[in-house]
């Protein structure tokens, strides 16, 4: 383990905490149908998403929080190949919040990039 690795892990965890909800709402918004946790995790894997690091179990608390906040709806359906599945879809409020979060993310990203690239004025 390098001497920088603990610092990187801490930074990645802090960054993940602030962006996972944004990413999950975006996945739900881009889907034309409700998704269950495994489907969401697979979509994140396809994008090479580093935020969750393949930890599907990390999705569920965030999805529950999004539902509790009224940003996502969920319902349970039986599954022919296992236990019942909880499906999630974005709500109209979630769509509006996602639009605001996206604007905030873009502004933040541009500001951080400007500093990292030495473009301070």
Tab-separated table of N, CA and C in Angstrom, residues 14-113:
chain	number	residue	atom	x	y	z
A	14	UNK	N	-15.736	10.340	0.114
A	14	UNK	CA	-16.405	11.633	0.268
A	14	UNK	C	-17.038	12.083	-1.039
A	15	UNK	N	-16.362	11.888	-2.142
A	15	UNK	CA	-16.891	12.251	-3.446
A	15	UNK	C	-18.118	11.402	-3.780
A	16	UNK	N	-18.037	10.126	-3.499
A	16	UNK	CA	-19.139	9.210	-3.756
A	16	UNK	C	-20.381	9.606	-2.979
A	17	UNK	N	-20.196	9.987	-1.720
A	17	UNK	CA	-21.325	10.349	-0.870
A	17	UNK	C	-22.148	11.458	-1.500
A	18	UNK	N	-21.508	12.397	-2.127
A	18	UNK	CA	-22.212	13.530	-2.692
A	18	UNK	C	-22.757	13.328	-4.084
A	19	UNK	N	-22.410	12.251	-4.746
A	19	UNK	CA	-22.802	12.110	-6.150
A	19	UNK	C	-23.659	10.878	-6.453
A	20	UNK	N	-23.737	9.939	-5.550
A	20	UNK	CA	-24.472	8.703	-5.835
A	20	UNK	C	-25.951	8.987	-6.087
A	21	UNK	N	-26.561	9.861	-5.287
A	21	UNK	CA	-27.983	10.169	-5.498
A	21	UNK	C	-28.207	10.771	-6.878
A	22	UNK	N	-27.333	11.672	-7.284
A	22	UNK	CA	-27.420	12.284	-8.608
A	22	UNK	C	-27.350	11.219	-9.695
A	23	UNK	N	-26.394	10.331	-9.583
A	23	UNK	CA	-26.201	9.287	-10.588
A	23	UNK	C	-27.407	8.346	-10.632
A	24	UNK	N	-27.913	7.951	-9.476
A	24	UNK	CA	-29.049	7.028	-9.452
A	24	UNK	C	-30.300	7.679	-10.038
A	25	UNK	N	-30.556	8.930	-9.694
A	25	UNK	CA	-31.712	9.617	-10.281
A	25	UNK	C	-31.561	9.715	-11.797
A	26	UNK	N	-30.355	9.980	-12.270
A	26	UNK	CA	-30.118	10.074	-13.712
A	26	UNK	C	-30.378	8.729	-14.392
A	27	UNK	N	-29.944	7.644	-13.789
A	27	UNK	CA	-30.195	6.311	-14.356
A	27	UNK	C	-31.694	6.056	-14.437
A	28	UNK	N	-32.412	6.392	-13.361
A	28	UNK	CA	-33.859	6.183	-13.365
A	28	UNK	C	-34.540	7.069	-14.403
A	29	UNK	N	-34.055	8.292	-14.557
A	29	UNK	CA	-34.644	9.218	-15.528
A	29	UNK	C	-34.421	8.742	-16.960
A	30	UNK	N	-33.285	8.127	-17.212
A	30	UNK	CA	-32.949	7.692	-18.568
A	30	UNK	C	-33.639	6.392	-18.952
A	31	UNK	N	-34.176	5.692	-17.970
A	31	UNK	CA	-34.846	4.430	-18.241
A	31	UNK	C	-36.301	4.697	-18.625
A	32	UNK	N	-36.770	3.983	-19.586
A	32	UNK	CA	-38.170	4.119	-19.973
A	32	UNK	C	-39.093	3.267	-19.136
A	33	UNK	N	-38.531	2.563	-18.167
A	33	UNK	CA	-39.335	1.660	-17.340
A	33	UNK	C	-38.732	1.580	-15.942
A	34	UNK	N	-39.530	1.120	-14.966
A	34	UNK	CA	-38.975	0.941	-13.620
A	34	UNK	C	-37.845	-0.098	-13.638
A	35	UNK	N	-36.868	0.099	-12.760
A	35	UNK	CA	-35.710	-0.793	-12.670
A	35	UNK	C	-35.563	-1.326	-11.257
A	36	UNK	N	-35.079	-2.559	-11.124
A	36	UNK	CA	-34.732	-3.065	-9.804
A	36	UNK	C	-33.222	-2.949	-9.609
A	37	UNK	N	-32.791	-3.124	-8.381
A	37	UNK	CA	-31.400	-2.844	-8.000
A	37	UNK	C	-30.349	-3.458	-8.897
A	38	UNK	N	-30.512	-4.725	-9.236
A	38	UNK	CA	-29.511	-5.395	-10.068
A	38	UNK	C	-29.426	-4.749	-11.443
A	39	UNK	N	-30.580	-4.353	-12.008
A	39	UNK	CA	-30.570	-3.694	-13.317
A	39	UNK	C	-29.841	-2.349	-13.241
A	40	UNK	N	-30.074	-1.617	-12.162
A	40	UNK	CA	-29.404	-0.340	-11.974
A	40	UNK	C	-27.895	-0.549	-11.869
A	41	UNK	N	-27.499	-1.538	-11.069
A	41	UNK	CA	-26.071	-1.836	-10.899
A	41	UNK	C	-25.431	-2.205	-12.234
A	42	UNK	N	-26.128	-2.976	-13.052
A	42	UNK	CA	-25.591	-3.371	-14.361
A	42	UNK	C	-25.423	-2.163	-15.270
A	43	UNK	N	-26.366	-1.243	-15.236
A	43	UNK	CA	-26.238	-0.032	-16.058
A	43	UNK	C	-25.048	0.801	-15.607
A	44	UNK	N	-24.839	0.873	-14.308
A	44	UNK	CA	-23.688	1.614	-13.794
A	44	UNK	C	-22.385	0.937	-14.200
A	45	UNK	N	-22.367	-0.388	-14.180
A	45	UNK	CA	-21.168	-1.118	-14.614
A	45	UNK	C	-20.850	-0.828	-16.074
A	46	UNK	N	-21.861	-0.726	-16.912
A	46	UNK	CA	-21.656	-0.474	-18.347
A	46	UNK	C	-20.988	0.875	-18.589
A	47	UNK	N	-21.226	1.822	-17.699
A	47	UNK	CA	-20.614	3.140	-17.868
A	47	UNK	C	-19.236	3.201	-17.229
A	48	UNK	N	-18.843	2.121	-16.554
A	48	UNK	CA	-17.563	2.127	-15.859
A	48	UNK	C	-17.613	3.002	-14.626
A	49	UNK	N	-18.811	3.167	-14.066
A	49	UNK	CA	-19.007	4.061	-12.929
A	49	UNK	C	-18.128	3.652	-11.746
A	50	UNK	N	-17.218	4.522	-11.319
A	50	UNK	CA	-16.341	4.194	-10.198
A	50	UNK	C	-16.951	4.509	-8.841
A	51	UNK	N	-18.088	5.175	-8.814
A	51	UNK	CA	-18.641	5.653	-7.552
A	51	UNK	C	-19.009	4.533	-6.594
A	52	UNK	N	-19.639	3.496	-7.125
A	52	UNK	CA	-20.102	2.436	-6.241
A	52	UNK	C	-19.155	1.252	-6.198
A	53	UNK	N	-18.190	1.253	-7.060
A	53	UNK	CA	-17.169	0.217	-7.039
A	53	UNK	C	-17.711	-1.193	-7.066
A	54	UNK	N	-18.803	-1.418	-7.794
A	54	UNK	CA	-19.363	-2.751	-7.901
A	54	UNK	C	-20.112	-3.202	-6.666
A	55	UNK	N	-20.372	-2.324	-5.737
A	55	UNK	CA	-21.066	-2.681	-4.505
A	55	UNK	C	-22.556	-2.463	-4.676
A	56	UNK	N	-23.237	-3.481	-5.176
A	56	UNK	CA	-24.669	-3.367	-5.420
A	56	UNK	C	-25.424	-3.062	-4.124
A	57	UNK	N	-24.978	-3.608	-3.015
A	57	UNK	CA	-25.669	-3.382	-1.741
A	57	UNK	C	-25.663	-1.907	-1.345
A	58	UNK	N	-24.697	-1.137	-1.849
A	58	UNK	CA	-24.631	0.290	-1.526
A	58	UNK	C	-25.746	1.081	-2.203
A	59	UNK	N	-26.354	0.511	-3.227
A	59	UNK	CA	-27.437	1.189	-3.924
A	59	UNK	C	-28.691	1.314	-3.067
A	60	UNK	N	-29.000	0.267	-2.325
A	60	UNK	CA	-30.313	0.180	-1.676
A	60	UNK	C	-30.574	1.257	-0.639
A	61	UNK	N	-29.630	1.603	0.225
A	61	UNK	CA	-29.924	2.705	1.158
A	61	UNK	C	-30.190	4.022	0.436
A	62	UNK	N	-29.460	4.271	-0.641
A	62	UNK	CA	-29.656	5.512	-1.391
A	62	UNK	C	-31.020	5.483	-2.090
A	63	UNK	N	-31.374	4.356	-2.681
A	63	UNK	CA	-32.684	4.228	-3.321
A	63	UNK	C	-33.813	4.416	-2.304
A	64	UNK	N	-33.648	3.858	-1.102
A	64	UNK	CA	-34.659	4.048	-0.047
A	64	UNK	C	-34.768	5.515	0.336
A	65	UNK	N	-33.627	6.198	0.431
A	65	UNK	CA	-33.640	7.631	0.757
A	65	UNK	C	-34.318	8.445	-0.340
A	66	UNK	N	-34.050	8.105	-1.593
A	66	UNK	CA	-34.696	8.806	-2.705
A	66	UNK	C	-36.212	8.598	-2.658
A	67	UNK	N	-36.631	7.381	-2.319
A	67	UNK	CA	-38.060	7.098	-2.199
A	67	UNK	C	-38.678	7.863	-1.031
A	68	UNK	N	-38.001	7.858	0.103
A	68	UNK	CA	-38.515	8.552	1.286
A	68	UNK	C	-38.646	10.053	1.032
A	69	UNK	N	-37.780	10.603	0.188
A	69	UNK	CA	-37.803	12.026	-0.128
A	69	UNK	C	-38.813	12.358	-1.232
A	70	UNK	N	-39.465	11.341	-1.789
A	70	UNK	CA	-40.440	11.571	-2.844
A	70	UNK	C	-39.833	11.747	-4.222
A	71	UNK	N	-38.545	11.434	-4.362
A	71	UNK	CA	-37.863	11.600	-5.644
A	71	UNK	C	-37.954	10.351	-6.517
A	72	UNK	N	-38.297	9.234	-5.899
A	72	UNK	CA	-38.478	7.970	-6.617
A	72	UNK	C	-39.661	7.239	-5.990
A	73	UNK	N	-40.363	6.483	-6.800
A	73	UNK	CA	-41.422	5.587	-6.326
A	73	UNK	C	-40.887	4.175	-6.413
A	74	UNK	N	-41.424	3.294	-5.578
A	74	UNK	CA	-41.033	1.896	-5.683
A	74	UNK	C	-42.247	1.005	-5.487
A	75	UNK	N	-42.162	-0.157	-6.054
A	75	UNK	CA	-43.183	-1.179	-5.850
A	75	UNK	C	-42.514	-2.546	-5.956
A	76	UNK	N	-43.133	-3.538	-5.347
A	76	UNK	CA	-42.584	-4.895	-5.327
A	76	UNK	C	-43.387	-5.763	-6.284
A	77	UNK	N	-42.667	-6.565	-7.070
A	77	UNK	CA	-43.296	-7.528	-7.974
A	77	UNK	C	-42.691	-8.900	-7.716
A	78	UNK	N	-43.502	-9.951	-7.841
A	78	UNK	CA	-42.938	-11.305	-7.702
A	78	UNK	C	-41.955	-11.580	-8.840
A	79	UNK	N	-41.027	-12.461	-8.580
A	79	UNK	CA	-40.041	-12.856	-9.585
A	79	UNK	C	-40.164	-14.345	-9.825
A	80	UNK	N	-40.082	-14.759	-11.074
A	80	UNK	CA	-40.159	-16.183	-11.391
A	80	UNK	C	-38.863	-16.906	-11.045
A	81	UNK	N	-37.772	-16.157	-10.894
A	81	UNK	CA	-36.477	-16.798	-10.679
A	81	UNK	C	-35.870	-16.490	-9.307
A	82	UNK	N	-36.683	-16.123	-8.342
A	82	UNK	CA	-36.128	-15.827	-7.020
A	82	UNK	C	-37.101	-15.032	-6.174
A	83	UNK	N	-36.561	-14.317	-5.200
A	83	UNK	CA	-37.423	-13.534	-4.320
A	83	UNK	C	-38.063	-12.356	-5.055
A	84	UNK	N	-39.106	-11.771	-4.488
A	84	UNK	CA	-39.724	-10.601	-5.115
A	84	UNK	C	-38.697	-9.489	-5.319
A	85	UNK	N	-38.960	-8.657	-6.307
A	85	UNK	CA	-38.034	-7.572	-6.640
A	85	UNK	C	-38.720	-6.228	-6.408
A	86	UNK	N	-37.965	-5.282	-5.861
A	86	UNK	CA	-38.455	-3.924	-5.693
A	86	UNK	C	-37.986	-3.101	-6.888
A	87	UNK	N	-38.940	-2.540	-7.593
A	87	UNK	CA	-38.670	-1.707	-8.765
A	87	UNK	C	-38.770	-0.236	-8.388
A	88	UNK	N	-37.909	0.567	-8.996
A	88	UNK	CA	-37.864	2.009	-8.726
A	88	UNK	C	-38.062	2.778	-10.022
A	89	UNK	N	-38.740	3.922	-9.907
A	89	UNK	CA	-38.846	4.850	-11.036
A	89	UNK	C	-38.816	6.264	-10.486
A	90	UNK	N	-38.347	7.180	-11.272
A	90	UNK	CA	-38.243	8.575	-10.857
A	90	UNK	C	-39.642	9.198	-10.857
A	91	UNK	N	-39.901	10.077	-9.929
A	91	UNK	CA	-41.174	10.784	-9.842
A	91	UNK	C	-41.065	12.129	-10.579
A	92	UNK	N	-42.184	12.796	-10.805
A	92	UNK	CA	-42.102	14.143	-11.385
A	92	UNK	C	-41.254	15.091	-10.527
A	93	UNK	N	-41.398	15.008	-9.197
A	93	UNK	CA	-40.546	15.818	-8.326
A	93	UNK	C	-39.083	15.435	-8.529
A	94	UNK	N	-38.806	14.141	-8.637
A	94	UNK	CA	-37.446	13.678	-8.878
A	94	UNK	C	-36.877	14.230	-10.172
A	95	UNK	N	-37.706	14.335	-11.204
A	95	UNK	CA	-37.269	14.906	-12.483
A	95	UNK	C	-36.846	16.365	-12.296
A	96	UNK	N	-37.643	17.123	-11.545
A	96	UNK	CA	-37.336	18.539	-11.331
A	96	UNK	C	-36.075	18.698	-10.477
A	97	UNK	N	-35.973	17.876	-9.435
A	97	UNK	CA	-34.793	17.929	-8.568
A	97	UNK	C	-33.551	17.528	-9.359
A	98	UNK	N	-33.663	16.506	-10.177
A	98	UNK	CA	-32.533	16.075	-11.001
A	98	UNK	C	-32.052	17.215	-11.895
A	99	UNK	N	-32.960	17.963	-12.484
A	99	UNK	CA	-32.575	19.088	-13.337
A	99	UNK	C	-31.775	20.117	-12.533
A	100	UNK	N	-32.216	20.398	-11.309
A	100	UNK	CA	-31.489	21.356	-10.465
A	100	UNK	C	-30.135	20.801	-10.044
A	101	UNK	N	-30.113	19.527	-9.654
A	101	UNK	CA	-28.850	18.906	-9.249
A	101	UNK	C	-27.867	18.893	-10.410
A	102	UNK	N	-28.375	18.619	-11.602
A	102	UNK	CA	-27.508	18.568	-12.783
A	102	UNK	C	-26.860	19.926	-13.027
A	103	UNK	N	-27.648	20.998	-12.934
A	103	UNK	CA	-27.111	22.353	-13.096
A	103	UNK	C	-26.060	22.636	-12.035
A	104	UNK	N	-26.353	22.265	-10.802
A	104	UNK	CA	-25.404	22.475	-9.709
A	104	UNK	C	-24.122	21.676	-9.947
A	105	UNK	N	-24.263	20.437	-10.397
A	105	UNK	CA	-23.104	19.586	-10.687
A	105	UNK	C	-22.244	20.217	-11.783
A	106	UNK	N	-22.881	20.681	-12.856
A	106	UNK	CA	-22.126	21.265	-13.963
A	106	UNK	C	-21.371	22.518	-13.519
A	107	UNK	N	-22.005	23.343	-12.711
A	107	UNK	CA	-21.349	24.544	-12.199
A	107	UNK	C	-20.165	24.172	-11.312
A	108	UNK	N	-20.384	23.217	-10.428
A	108	UNK	CA	-19.323	22.761	-9.522
A	108	UNK	C	-18.172	22.161	-10.317
A	109	UNK	N	-18.502	21.308	-11.283
A	109	UNK	CA	-17.466	20.667	-12.097
A	109	UNK	C	-16.638	21.705	-12.844
A	110	UNK	N	-17.290	22.691	-13.428
A	110	UNK	CA	-16.564	23.727	-14.157
A	110	UNK	C	-15.653	24.524	-13.227
A	111	UNK	N	-16.143	24.827	-12.035
A	111	UNK	CA	-15.330	25.577	-11.069
A	111	UNK	C	-14.118	24.781	-10.625
A	112	UNK	N	-14.335	23.514	-10.296
A	112	UNK	CA	-13.217	22.667	-9.849
A	112	UNK	C	-12.222	22.481	-10.988
A	113	UNK	N	-12.719	22.216	-12.200
A	113	UNK	CA	-11.820	22.060	-13.343
A	113	UNK	C	-10.980	23.321	-13.570
